[in-house]
Short mmCIF file of C-alpha atoms in Angstrom, two decimals:
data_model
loop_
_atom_site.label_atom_id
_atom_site.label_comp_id
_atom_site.label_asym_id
_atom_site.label_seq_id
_atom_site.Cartn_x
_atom_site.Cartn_y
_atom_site.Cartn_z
CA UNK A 1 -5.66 -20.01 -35.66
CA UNK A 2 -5.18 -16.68 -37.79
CA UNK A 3 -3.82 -14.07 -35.29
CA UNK A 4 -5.42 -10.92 -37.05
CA UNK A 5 -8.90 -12.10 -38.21
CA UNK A 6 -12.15 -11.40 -36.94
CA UNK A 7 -14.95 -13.90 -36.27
CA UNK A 8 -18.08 -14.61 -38.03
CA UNK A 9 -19.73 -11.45 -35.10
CA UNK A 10 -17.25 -9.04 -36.29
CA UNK A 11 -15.27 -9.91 -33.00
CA UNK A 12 -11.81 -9.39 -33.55
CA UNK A 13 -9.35 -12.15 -32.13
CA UNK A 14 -5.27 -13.33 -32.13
CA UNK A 15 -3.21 -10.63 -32.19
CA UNK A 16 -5.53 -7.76 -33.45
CA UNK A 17 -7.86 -8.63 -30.44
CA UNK A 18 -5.03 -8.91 -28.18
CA UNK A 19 -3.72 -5.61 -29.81
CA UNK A 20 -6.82 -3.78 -29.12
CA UNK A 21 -7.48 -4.77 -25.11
CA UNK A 22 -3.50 -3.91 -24.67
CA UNK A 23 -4.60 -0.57 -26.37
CA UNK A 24 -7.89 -0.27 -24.52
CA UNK A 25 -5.88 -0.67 -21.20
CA UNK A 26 -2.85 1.19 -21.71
CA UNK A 27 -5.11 4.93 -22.43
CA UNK A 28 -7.20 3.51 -19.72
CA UNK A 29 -3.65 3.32 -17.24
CA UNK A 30 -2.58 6.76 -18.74
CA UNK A 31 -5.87 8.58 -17.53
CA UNK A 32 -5.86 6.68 -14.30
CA UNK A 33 -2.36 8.10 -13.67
CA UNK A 34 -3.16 11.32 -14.77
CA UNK A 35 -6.18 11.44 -12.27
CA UNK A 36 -3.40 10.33 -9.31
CA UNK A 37 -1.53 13.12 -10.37
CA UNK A 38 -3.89 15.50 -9.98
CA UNK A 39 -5.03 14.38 -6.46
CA UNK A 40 -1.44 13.83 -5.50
CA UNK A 41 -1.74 18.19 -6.33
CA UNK A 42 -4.76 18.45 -4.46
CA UNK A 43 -3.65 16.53 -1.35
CA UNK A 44 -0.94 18.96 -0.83
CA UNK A 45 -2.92 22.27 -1.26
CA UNK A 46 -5.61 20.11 1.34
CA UNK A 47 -3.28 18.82 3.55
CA UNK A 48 0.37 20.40 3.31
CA UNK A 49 1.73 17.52 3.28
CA UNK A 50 3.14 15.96 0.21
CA UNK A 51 3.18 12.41 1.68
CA UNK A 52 -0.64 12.35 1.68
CA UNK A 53 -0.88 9.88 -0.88
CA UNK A 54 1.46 7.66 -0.03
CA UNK A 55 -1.40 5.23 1.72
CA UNK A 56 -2.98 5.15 -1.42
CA UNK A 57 -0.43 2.45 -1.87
CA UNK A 58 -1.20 0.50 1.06
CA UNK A 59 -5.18 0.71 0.86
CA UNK A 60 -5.14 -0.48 -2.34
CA UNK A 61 -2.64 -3.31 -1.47
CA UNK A 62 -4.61 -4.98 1.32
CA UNK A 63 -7.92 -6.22 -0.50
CA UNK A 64 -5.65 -7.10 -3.30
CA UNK A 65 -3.64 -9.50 -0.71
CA UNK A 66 -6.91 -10.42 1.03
CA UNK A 67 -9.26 -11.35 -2.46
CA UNK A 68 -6.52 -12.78 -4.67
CA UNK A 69 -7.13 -16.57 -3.88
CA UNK A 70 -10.73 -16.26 -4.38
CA UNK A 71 -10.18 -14.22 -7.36
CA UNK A 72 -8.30 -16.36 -8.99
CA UNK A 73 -11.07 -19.17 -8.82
CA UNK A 74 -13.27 -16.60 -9.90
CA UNK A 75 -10.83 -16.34 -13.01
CA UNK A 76 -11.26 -19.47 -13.68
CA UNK A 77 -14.75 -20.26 -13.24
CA UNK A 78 -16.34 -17.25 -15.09
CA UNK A 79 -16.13 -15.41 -18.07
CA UNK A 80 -11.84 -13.65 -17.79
CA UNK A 81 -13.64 -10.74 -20.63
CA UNK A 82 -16.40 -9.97 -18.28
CA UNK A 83 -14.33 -10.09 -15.33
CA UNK A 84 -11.82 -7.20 -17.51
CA UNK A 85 -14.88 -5.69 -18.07
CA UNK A 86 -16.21 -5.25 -14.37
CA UNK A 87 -12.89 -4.09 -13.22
CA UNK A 88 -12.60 -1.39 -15.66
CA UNK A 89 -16.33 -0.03 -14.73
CA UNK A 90 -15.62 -0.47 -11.22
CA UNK A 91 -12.74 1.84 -11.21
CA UNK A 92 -14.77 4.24 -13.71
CA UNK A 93 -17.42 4.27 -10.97
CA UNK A 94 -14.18 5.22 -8.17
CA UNK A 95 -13.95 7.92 -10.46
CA UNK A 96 -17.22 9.14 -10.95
CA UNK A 97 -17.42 9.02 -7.18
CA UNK A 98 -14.88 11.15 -6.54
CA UNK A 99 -15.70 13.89 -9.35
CA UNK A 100 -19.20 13.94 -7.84
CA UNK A 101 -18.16 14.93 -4.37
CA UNK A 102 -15.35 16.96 -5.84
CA UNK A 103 -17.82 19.23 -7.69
CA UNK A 104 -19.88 20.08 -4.65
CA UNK A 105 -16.94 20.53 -2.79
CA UNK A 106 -17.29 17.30 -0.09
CA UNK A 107 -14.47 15.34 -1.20
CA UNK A 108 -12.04 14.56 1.47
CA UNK A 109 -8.87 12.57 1.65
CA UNK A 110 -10.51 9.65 3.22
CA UNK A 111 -12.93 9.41 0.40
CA UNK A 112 -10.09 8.81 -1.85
CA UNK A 113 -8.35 5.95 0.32
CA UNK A 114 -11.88 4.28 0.61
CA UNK A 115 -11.82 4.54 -3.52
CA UNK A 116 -8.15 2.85 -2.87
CA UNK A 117 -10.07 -0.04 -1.30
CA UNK A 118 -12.17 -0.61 -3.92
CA UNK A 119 -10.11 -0.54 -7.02
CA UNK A 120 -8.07 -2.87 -5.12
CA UNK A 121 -10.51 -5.31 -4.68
CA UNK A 122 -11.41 -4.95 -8.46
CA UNK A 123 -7.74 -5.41 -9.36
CA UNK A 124 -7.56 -8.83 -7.36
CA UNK A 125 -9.68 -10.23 -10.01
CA UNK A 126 -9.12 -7.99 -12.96
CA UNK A 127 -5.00 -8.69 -13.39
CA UNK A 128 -4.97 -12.39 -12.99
CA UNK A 129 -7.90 -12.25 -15.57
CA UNK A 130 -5.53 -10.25 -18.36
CA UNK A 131 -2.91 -12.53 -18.33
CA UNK A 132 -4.93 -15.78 -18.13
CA UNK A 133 -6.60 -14.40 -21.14
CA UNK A 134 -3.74 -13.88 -23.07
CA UNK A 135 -2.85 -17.08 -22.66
CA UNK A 136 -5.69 -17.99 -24.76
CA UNK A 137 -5.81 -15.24 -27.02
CA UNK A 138 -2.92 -15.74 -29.47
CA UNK A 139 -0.77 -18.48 -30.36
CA UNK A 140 1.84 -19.52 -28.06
CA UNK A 141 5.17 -18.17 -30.51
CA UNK A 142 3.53 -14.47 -29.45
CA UNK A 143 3.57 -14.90 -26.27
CA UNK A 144 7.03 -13.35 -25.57
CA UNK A 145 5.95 -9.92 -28.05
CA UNK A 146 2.47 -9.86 -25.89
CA UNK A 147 4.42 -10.04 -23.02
CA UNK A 148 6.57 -7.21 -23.76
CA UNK A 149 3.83 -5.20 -24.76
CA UNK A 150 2.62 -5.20 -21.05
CA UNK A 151 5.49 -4.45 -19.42
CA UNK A 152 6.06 -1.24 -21.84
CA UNK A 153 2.74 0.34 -20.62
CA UNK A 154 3.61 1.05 -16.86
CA UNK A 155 7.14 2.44 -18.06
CA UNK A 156 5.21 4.93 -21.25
CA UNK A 157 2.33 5.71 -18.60
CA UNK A 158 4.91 7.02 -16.45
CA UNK A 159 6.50 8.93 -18.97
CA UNK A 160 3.15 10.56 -20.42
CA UNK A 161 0.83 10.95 -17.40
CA UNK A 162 2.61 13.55 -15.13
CA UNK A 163 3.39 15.50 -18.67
CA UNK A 164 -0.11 15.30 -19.70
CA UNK A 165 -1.03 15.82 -16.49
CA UNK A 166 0.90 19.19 -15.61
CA UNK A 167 -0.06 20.61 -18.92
CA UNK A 168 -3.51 20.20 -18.91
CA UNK A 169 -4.24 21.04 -14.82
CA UNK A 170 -3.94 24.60 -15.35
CA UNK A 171 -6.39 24.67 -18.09
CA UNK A 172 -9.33 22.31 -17.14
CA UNK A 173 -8.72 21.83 -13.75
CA UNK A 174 -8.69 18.38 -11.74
CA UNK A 175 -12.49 17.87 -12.65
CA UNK A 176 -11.11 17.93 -16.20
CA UNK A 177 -8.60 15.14 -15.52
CA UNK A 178 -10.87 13.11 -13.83
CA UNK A 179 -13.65 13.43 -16.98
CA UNK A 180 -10.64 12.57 -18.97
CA UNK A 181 -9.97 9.74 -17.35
CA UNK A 182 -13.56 8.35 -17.06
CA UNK A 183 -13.36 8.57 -21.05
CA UNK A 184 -10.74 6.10 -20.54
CA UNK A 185 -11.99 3.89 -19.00
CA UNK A 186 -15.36 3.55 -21.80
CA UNK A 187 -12.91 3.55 -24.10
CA UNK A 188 -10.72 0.51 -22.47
CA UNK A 189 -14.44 -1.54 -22.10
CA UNK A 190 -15.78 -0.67 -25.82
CA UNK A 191 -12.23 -2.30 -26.90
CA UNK A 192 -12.87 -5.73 -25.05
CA UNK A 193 -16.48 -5.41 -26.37
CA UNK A 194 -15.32 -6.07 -29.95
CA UNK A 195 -12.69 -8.79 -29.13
CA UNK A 196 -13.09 -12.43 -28.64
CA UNK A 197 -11.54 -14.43 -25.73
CA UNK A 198 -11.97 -18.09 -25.91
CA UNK A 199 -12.51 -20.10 -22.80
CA UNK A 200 -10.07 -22.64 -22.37
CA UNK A 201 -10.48 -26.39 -22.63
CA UNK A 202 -10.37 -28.56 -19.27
CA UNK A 203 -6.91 -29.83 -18.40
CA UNK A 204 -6.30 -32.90 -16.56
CA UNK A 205 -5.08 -30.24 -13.99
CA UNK A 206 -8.67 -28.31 -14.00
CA UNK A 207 -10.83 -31.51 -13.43
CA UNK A 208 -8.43 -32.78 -10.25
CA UNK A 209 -9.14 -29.12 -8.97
CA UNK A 210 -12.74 -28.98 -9.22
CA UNK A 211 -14.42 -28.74 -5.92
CA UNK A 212 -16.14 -25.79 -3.85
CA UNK A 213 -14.67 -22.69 -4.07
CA UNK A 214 -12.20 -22.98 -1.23
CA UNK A 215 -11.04 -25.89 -2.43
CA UNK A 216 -10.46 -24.10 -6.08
CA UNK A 217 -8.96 -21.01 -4.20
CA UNK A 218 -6.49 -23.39 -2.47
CA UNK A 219 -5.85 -25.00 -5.63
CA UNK A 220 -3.01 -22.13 -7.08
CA UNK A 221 -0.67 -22.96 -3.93
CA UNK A 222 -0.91 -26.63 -4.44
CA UNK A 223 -0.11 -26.47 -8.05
CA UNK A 224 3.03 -24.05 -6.80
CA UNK A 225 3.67 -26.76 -4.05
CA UNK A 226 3.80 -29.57 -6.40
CA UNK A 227 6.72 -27.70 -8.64
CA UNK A 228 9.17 -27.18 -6.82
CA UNK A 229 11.26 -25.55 -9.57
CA UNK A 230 8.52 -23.21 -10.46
CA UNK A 231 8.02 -22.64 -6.94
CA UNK A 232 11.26 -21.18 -6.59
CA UNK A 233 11.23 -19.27 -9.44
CA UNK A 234 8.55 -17.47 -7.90
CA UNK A 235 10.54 -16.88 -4.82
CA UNK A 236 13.47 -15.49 -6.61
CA UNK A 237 10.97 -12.87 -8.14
CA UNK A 238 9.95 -12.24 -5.06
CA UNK A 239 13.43 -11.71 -3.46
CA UNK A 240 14.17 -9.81 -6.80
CA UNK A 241 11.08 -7.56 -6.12
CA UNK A 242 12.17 -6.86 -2.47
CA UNK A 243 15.58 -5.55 -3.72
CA UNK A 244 14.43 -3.39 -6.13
CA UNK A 245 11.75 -2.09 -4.06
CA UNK A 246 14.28 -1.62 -1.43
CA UNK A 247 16.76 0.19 -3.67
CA UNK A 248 13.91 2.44 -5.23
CA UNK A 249 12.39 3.38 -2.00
CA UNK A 250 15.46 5.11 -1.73
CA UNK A 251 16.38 6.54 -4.73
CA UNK A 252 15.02 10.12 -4.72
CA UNK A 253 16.27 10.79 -1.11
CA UNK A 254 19.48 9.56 -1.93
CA UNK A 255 19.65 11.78 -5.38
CA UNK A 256 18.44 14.85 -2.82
CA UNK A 257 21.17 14.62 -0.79
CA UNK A 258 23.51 14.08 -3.39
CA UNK A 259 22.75 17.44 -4.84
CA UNK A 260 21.69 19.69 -2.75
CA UNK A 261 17.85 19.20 -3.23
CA UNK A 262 18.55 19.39 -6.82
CA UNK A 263 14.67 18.21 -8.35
CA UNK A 264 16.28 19.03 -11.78
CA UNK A 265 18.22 15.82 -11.61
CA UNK A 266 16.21 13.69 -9.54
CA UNK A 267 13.19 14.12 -12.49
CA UNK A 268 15.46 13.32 -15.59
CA UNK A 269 16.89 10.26 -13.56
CA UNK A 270 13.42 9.45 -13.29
CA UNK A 271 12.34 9.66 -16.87
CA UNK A 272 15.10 7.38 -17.50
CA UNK A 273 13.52 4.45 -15.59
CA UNK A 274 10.77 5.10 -17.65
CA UNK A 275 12.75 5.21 -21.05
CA UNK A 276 14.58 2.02 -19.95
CA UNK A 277 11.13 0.18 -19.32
CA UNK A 278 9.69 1.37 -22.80
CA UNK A 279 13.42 0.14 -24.47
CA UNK A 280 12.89 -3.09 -22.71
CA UNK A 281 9.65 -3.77 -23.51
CA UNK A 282 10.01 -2.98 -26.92
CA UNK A 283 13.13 -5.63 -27.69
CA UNK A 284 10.29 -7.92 -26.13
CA UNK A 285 7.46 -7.04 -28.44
CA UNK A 286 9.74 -7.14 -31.36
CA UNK A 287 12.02 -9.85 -30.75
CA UNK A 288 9.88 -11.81 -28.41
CA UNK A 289 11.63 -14.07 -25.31
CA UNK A 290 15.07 -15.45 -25.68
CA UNK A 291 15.01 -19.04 -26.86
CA UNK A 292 16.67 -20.41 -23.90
CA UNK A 293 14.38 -18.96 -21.40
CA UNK A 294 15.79 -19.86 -17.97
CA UNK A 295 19.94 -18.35 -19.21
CA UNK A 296 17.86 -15.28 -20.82
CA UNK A 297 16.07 -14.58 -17.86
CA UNK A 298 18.61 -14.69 -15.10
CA UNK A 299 20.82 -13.52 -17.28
CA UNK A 300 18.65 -10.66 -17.41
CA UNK A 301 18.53 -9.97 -13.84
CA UNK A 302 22.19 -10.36 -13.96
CA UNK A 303 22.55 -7.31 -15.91
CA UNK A 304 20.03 -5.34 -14.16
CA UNK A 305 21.29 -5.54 -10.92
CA UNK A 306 25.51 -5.24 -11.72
CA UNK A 307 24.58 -1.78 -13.99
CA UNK A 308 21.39 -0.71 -11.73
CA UNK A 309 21.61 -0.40 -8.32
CA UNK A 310 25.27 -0.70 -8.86
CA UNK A 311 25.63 2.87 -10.75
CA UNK A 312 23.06 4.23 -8.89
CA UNK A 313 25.21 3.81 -5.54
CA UNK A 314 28.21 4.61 -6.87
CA UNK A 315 27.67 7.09 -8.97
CA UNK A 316 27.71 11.24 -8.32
CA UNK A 317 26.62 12.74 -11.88
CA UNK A 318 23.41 12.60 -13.54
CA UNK A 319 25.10 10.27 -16.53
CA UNK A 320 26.04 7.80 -14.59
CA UNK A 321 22.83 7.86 -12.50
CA UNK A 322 20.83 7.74 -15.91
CA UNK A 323 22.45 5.15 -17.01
CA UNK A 324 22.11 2.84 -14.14
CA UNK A 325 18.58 4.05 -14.07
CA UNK A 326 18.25 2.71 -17.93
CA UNK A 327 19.91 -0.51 -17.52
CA UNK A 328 17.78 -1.75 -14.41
CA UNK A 329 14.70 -1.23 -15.72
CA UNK A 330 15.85 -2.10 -19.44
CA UNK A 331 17.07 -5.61 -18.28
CA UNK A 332 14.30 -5.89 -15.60
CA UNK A 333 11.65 -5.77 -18.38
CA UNK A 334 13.13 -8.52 -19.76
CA UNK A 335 13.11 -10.97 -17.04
CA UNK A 336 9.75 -10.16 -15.92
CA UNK A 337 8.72 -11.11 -19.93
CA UNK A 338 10.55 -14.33 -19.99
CA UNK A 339 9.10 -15.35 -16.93
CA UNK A 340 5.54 -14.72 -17.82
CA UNK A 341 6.10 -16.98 -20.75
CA UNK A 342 7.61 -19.04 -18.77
CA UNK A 343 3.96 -18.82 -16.52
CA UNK A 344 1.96 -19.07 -19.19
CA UNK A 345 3.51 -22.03 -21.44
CA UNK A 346 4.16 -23.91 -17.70
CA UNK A 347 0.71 -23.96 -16.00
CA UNK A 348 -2.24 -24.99 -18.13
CA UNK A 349 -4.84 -22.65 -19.05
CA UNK A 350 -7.62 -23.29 -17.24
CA UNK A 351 -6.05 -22.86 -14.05
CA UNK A 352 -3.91 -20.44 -14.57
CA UNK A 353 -6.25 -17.81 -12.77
CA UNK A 354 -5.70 -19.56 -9.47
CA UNK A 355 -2.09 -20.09 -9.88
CA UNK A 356 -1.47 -16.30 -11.04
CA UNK A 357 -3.61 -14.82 -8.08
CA UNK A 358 -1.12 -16.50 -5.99
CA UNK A 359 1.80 -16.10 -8.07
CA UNK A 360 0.92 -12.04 -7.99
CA UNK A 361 -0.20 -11.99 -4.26
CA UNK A 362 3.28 -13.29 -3.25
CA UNK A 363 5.49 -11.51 -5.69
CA UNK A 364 3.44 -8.14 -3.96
CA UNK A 365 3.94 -8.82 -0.54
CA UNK A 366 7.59 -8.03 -0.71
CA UNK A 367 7.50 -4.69 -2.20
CA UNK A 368 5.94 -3.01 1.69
CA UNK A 369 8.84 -5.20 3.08
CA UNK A 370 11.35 -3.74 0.95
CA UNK A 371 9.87 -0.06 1.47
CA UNK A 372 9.73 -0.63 5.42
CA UNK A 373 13.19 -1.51 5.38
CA UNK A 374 15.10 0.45 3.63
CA UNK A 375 13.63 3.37 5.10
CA UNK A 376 14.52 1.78 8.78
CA UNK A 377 17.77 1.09 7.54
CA UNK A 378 18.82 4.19 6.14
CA UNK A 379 17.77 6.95 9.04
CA UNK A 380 19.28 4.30 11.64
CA UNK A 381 21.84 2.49 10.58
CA UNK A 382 23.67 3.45 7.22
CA UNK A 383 23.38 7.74 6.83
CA UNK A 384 24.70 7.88 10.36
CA UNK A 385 27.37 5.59 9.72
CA UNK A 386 28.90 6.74 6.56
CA UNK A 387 29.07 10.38 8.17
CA UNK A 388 32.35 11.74 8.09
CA UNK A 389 34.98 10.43 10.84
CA UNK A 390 32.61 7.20 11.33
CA UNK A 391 34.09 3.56 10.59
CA UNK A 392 31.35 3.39 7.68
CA UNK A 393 33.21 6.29 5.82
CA UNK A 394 36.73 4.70 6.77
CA UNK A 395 35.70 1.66 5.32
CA UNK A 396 33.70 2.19 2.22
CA UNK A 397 34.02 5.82 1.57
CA UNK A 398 36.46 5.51 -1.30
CA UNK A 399 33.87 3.55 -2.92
CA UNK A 400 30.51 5.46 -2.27
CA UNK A 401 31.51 8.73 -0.82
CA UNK A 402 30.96 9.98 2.11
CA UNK A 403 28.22 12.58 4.35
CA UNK A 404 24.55 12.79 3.45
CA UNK A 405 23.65 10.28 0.69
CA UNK A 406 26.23 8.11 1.21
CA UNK A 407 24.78 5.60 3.83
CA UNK A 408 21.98 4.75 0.66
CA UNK A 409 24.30 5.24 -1.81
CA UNK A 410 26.10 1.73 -0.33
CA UNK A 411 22.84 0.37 0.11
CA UNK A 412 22.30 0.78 -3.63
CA UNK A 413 25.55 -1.55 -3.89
CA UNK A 414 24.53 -3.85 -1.00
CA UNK A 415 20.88 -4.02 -3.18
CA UNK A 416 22.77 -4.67 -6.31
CA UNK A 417 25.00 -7.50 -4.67
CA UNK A 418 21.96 -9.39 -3.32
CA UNK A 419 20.71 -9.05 -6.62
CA UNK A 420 23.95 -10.76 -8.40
CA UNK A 421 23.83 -13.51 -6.09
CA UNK A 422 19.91 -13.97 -7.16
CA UNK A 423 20.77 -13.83 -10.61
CA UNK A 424 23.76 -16.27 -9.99
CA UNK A 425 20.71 -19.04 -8.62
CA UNK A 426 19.57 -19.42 -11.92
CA UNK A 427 22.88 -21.33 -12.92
CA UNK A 428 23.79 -22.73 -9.82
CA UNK A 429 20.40 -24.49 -8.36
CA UNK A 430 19.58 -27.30 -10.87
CA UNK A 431 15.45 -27.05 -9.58
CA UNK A 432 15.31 -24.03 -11.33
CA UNK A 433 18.24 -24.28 -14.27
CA UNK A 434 16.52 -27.25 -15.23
CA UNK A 435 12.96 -25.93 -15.19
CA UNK A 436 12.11 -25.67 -18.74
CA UNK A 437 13.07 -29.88 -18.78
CA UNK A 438 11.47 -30.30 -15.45
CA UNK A 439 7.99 -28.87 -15.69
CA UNK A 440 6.55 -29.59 -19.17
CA UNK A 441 4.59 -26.98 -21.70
CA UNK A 442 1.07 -27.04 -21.50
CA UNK A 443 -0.95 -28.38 -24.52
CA UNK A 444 -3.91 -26.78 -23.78
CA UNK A 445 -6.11 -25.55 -26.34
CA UNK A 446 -8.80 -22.78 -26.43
CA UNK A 447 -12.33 -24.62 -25.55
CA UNK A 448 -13.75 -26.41 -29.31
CA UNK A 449 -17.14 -26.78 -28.18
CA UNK A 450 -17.99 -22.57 -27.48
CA UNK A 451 -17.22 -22.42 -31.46
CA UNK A 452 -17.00 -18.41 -32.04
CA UNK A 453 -19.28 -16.92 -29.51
CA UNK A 454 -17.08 -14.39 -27.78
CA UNK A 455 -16.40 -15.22 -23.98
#
């Protein structure tokens, strides 16, 4: 298969096509932020109260939990482009809703965690659907350089939403950013409309799975069940998520109290997360994953958690913070790219909707786990004991300082230990250093018999 040619319909496929979706959905994410912005603004002057949004989070989290194993059967049964393509009109209707009721002045907050709802929903079956397509898309050597291309677009989005954001509110207002982003979303839909996604072929896999759709649904944790080694993979990105979730959560309160309520410093640490993510993802899109995957990977996480959360909590000074901030997100990016490759060389195509809905739905659950507890943990137990004349500060003060800040700032290190010991799993437990012999690639094919009619 060419990866940039077009078929006989003038539908573009390999890389080009893949090229154009990842464009189509990264201005589509950029608008979508910049619309969260903006209601993040209004919420405030609404509510006085900055943490308004912060349920936005957790509404859209639920239905995601709650549809993902019927989504992924969904994935796999139907059309993956059409499924893209709902998702992205869906959330341009969420939009459209809210503008509406924002121009005759009825929108309330409610009306924008009920939106929440929805776009979750639409994500349980739209993200399982983008990376099962991929899979099928282009050639299997570009899957490490697709990969990266992903994981660049939540780290530039953050980087180019709140700036295009805050320099455009003043102008056209939130109504503005909200037409803006509706634009996106057309144009993220007219780019699948001119690409073609094959359907893939039936595995051995995909005929012992056929059934009714509970059985299907069930499917993606019986695949996990049966391989072990990529069954604990996925735990150790789920541990990996709970740590960094937990050491994020974190982060800003920590930098607050660090310096005096300095926003100054907390934004440019910030914007080097963001710079990290787009570094990382770009040695991934160039240089694709490393050749040994399972050593790249964990030693990946390896090096983001001894120079993230590490820094982070020891640190005092915005270069150190930065650079901690760069290296865990820089290194991060890499490990989550290997292991999609890993994903999608590992399960075969036409099941990987089922075993991705699963894969995502447990990776997610640990993120509100990490954010409940490091919250707990730091008003209760760690500020108060790394106060000055408390055994905390005896013990560990030379190491993280002590008074207001300090308490996270060792939970930073604590977060970063947990995370060498994770990264230390990848050479130690043979299920998973031994995956890539263990599990066998996938020789799946796109479908023969659908020719070049676009899916």
């Amino acid at each position: 298969m060419n990866p940039n040619k077009t078929s006989w319909n003038g539908r573009f496929e390999g890389m080009l096509g893949f090229s154009l979706v990842w464009l189509g959905q990264f201005v589509s994410l950029i608008g979508s932020q910049m619309t969260r912005f903006g209601l993040s603004i209004w919420a405030w002057q609404v509510t006085g109260r900055a943490t308004a949004l912060a349920l936005v989070g957790v509404f859209s989290l639920v239905p995601m939990l709650v549809f993902s194993p019927i989504a992924g059967a969904v994935v796999d049964r139907w059309s993956r482009k059409k499924l893209m393509i709902l998702g992205d009109l869906v959330a341009g209707l969420s939009t459209i809703f809210l503008l509406v009721l924002f121009l005759i002045g009825k929108m309330e907050i409610w009306h924008i965690y009920f939106v929440a709802v929805v776009i979750g929903a639409g994500e349980a079956f739209q993200r399982p659907a983008y990376m099962a397509a991929i899979s099928t898309m282009i050639p299997k050597k570009h899957y490490g350089r697709a990969q990266g291309m992903v994981g660049m677009v939540a780290s530039a989005t953050s980087i180019i939403a709140p700036m295009a954001a805050g320099a455009l509110l003043g102008f056209i207002g939130i109504q503005g950013i909200m037409t803006i982003d509706i634009a996106t979303f057309l144009f993220a839909v007219s780019m699948l409309g001119i690409v073609h996604i094959p359907r893939p072929a039936e595995s051995s896999e995909g005929k012992r799975a056929r059934g009714s759709m509970w059985r299907e649904s069930a499917f993606g944790f019986h695949f996990l069940w049966e391989r072990k080694p990529l069954l604990y993979l996925l735990m150790s990105f789920a541990t990996l998520n709970l740590t960094l979730t937990f050491a994020f959560s974190i982060l800003a309160p920590m930098i607050l109290a660090r310096t005096g309520t300095n926003e100054f410093l907390l934004g440019a640490v910030q914007m080097f997360f963001g710079i990290g993510g787009v570094a990382g993802g770009a040695v991934m899109s160039i240089f694709g994953a490393p050749r040994k995957r399972i050593r790249g990977l964990y030693l990946s996480i390896l090096g983001s958690m001894l120079l993230g959360p590490t820094l982070l909590g020891i640190g005092n000074s915005l270069p150190v913070w930065a650079a901690g901030a760069f290296c865990v997100v820089f290194f991060s990016q890499i490990a989550s790219g290997t292991s999609g490759v890993i994903w999608q060389t590992k399960v075969p195509h036409d099941v990987q909707g089922r075993v991705f809905a699963y894969r995502g739905m447990i990776a997610s659950i640990a993120s509100p786990i990490g954010m409940i507890l490091a919250g707990t943990l730091a008003d209760y137990v760690f500020e108060p004991m790394m106060q000055v004349g408390n055994w905390g500060a005896d013990v560990f003060g030379r190491l993280v300082g002590t008074g207001p800040g300090a308490g996270m700032g060792l939970m930073m290190v604590l977060a970063g230990t947990v995370g060498l010991i994770l990264g230390l799993t990848g050479f130690i437990v043979p299920a998973i250093r031994n995956l890539e012999t263990l599990i066998p690639e996938c020789e799946t094919e796109p479908d023969p018999s659908e020719g070049k009619v676009a899916a």
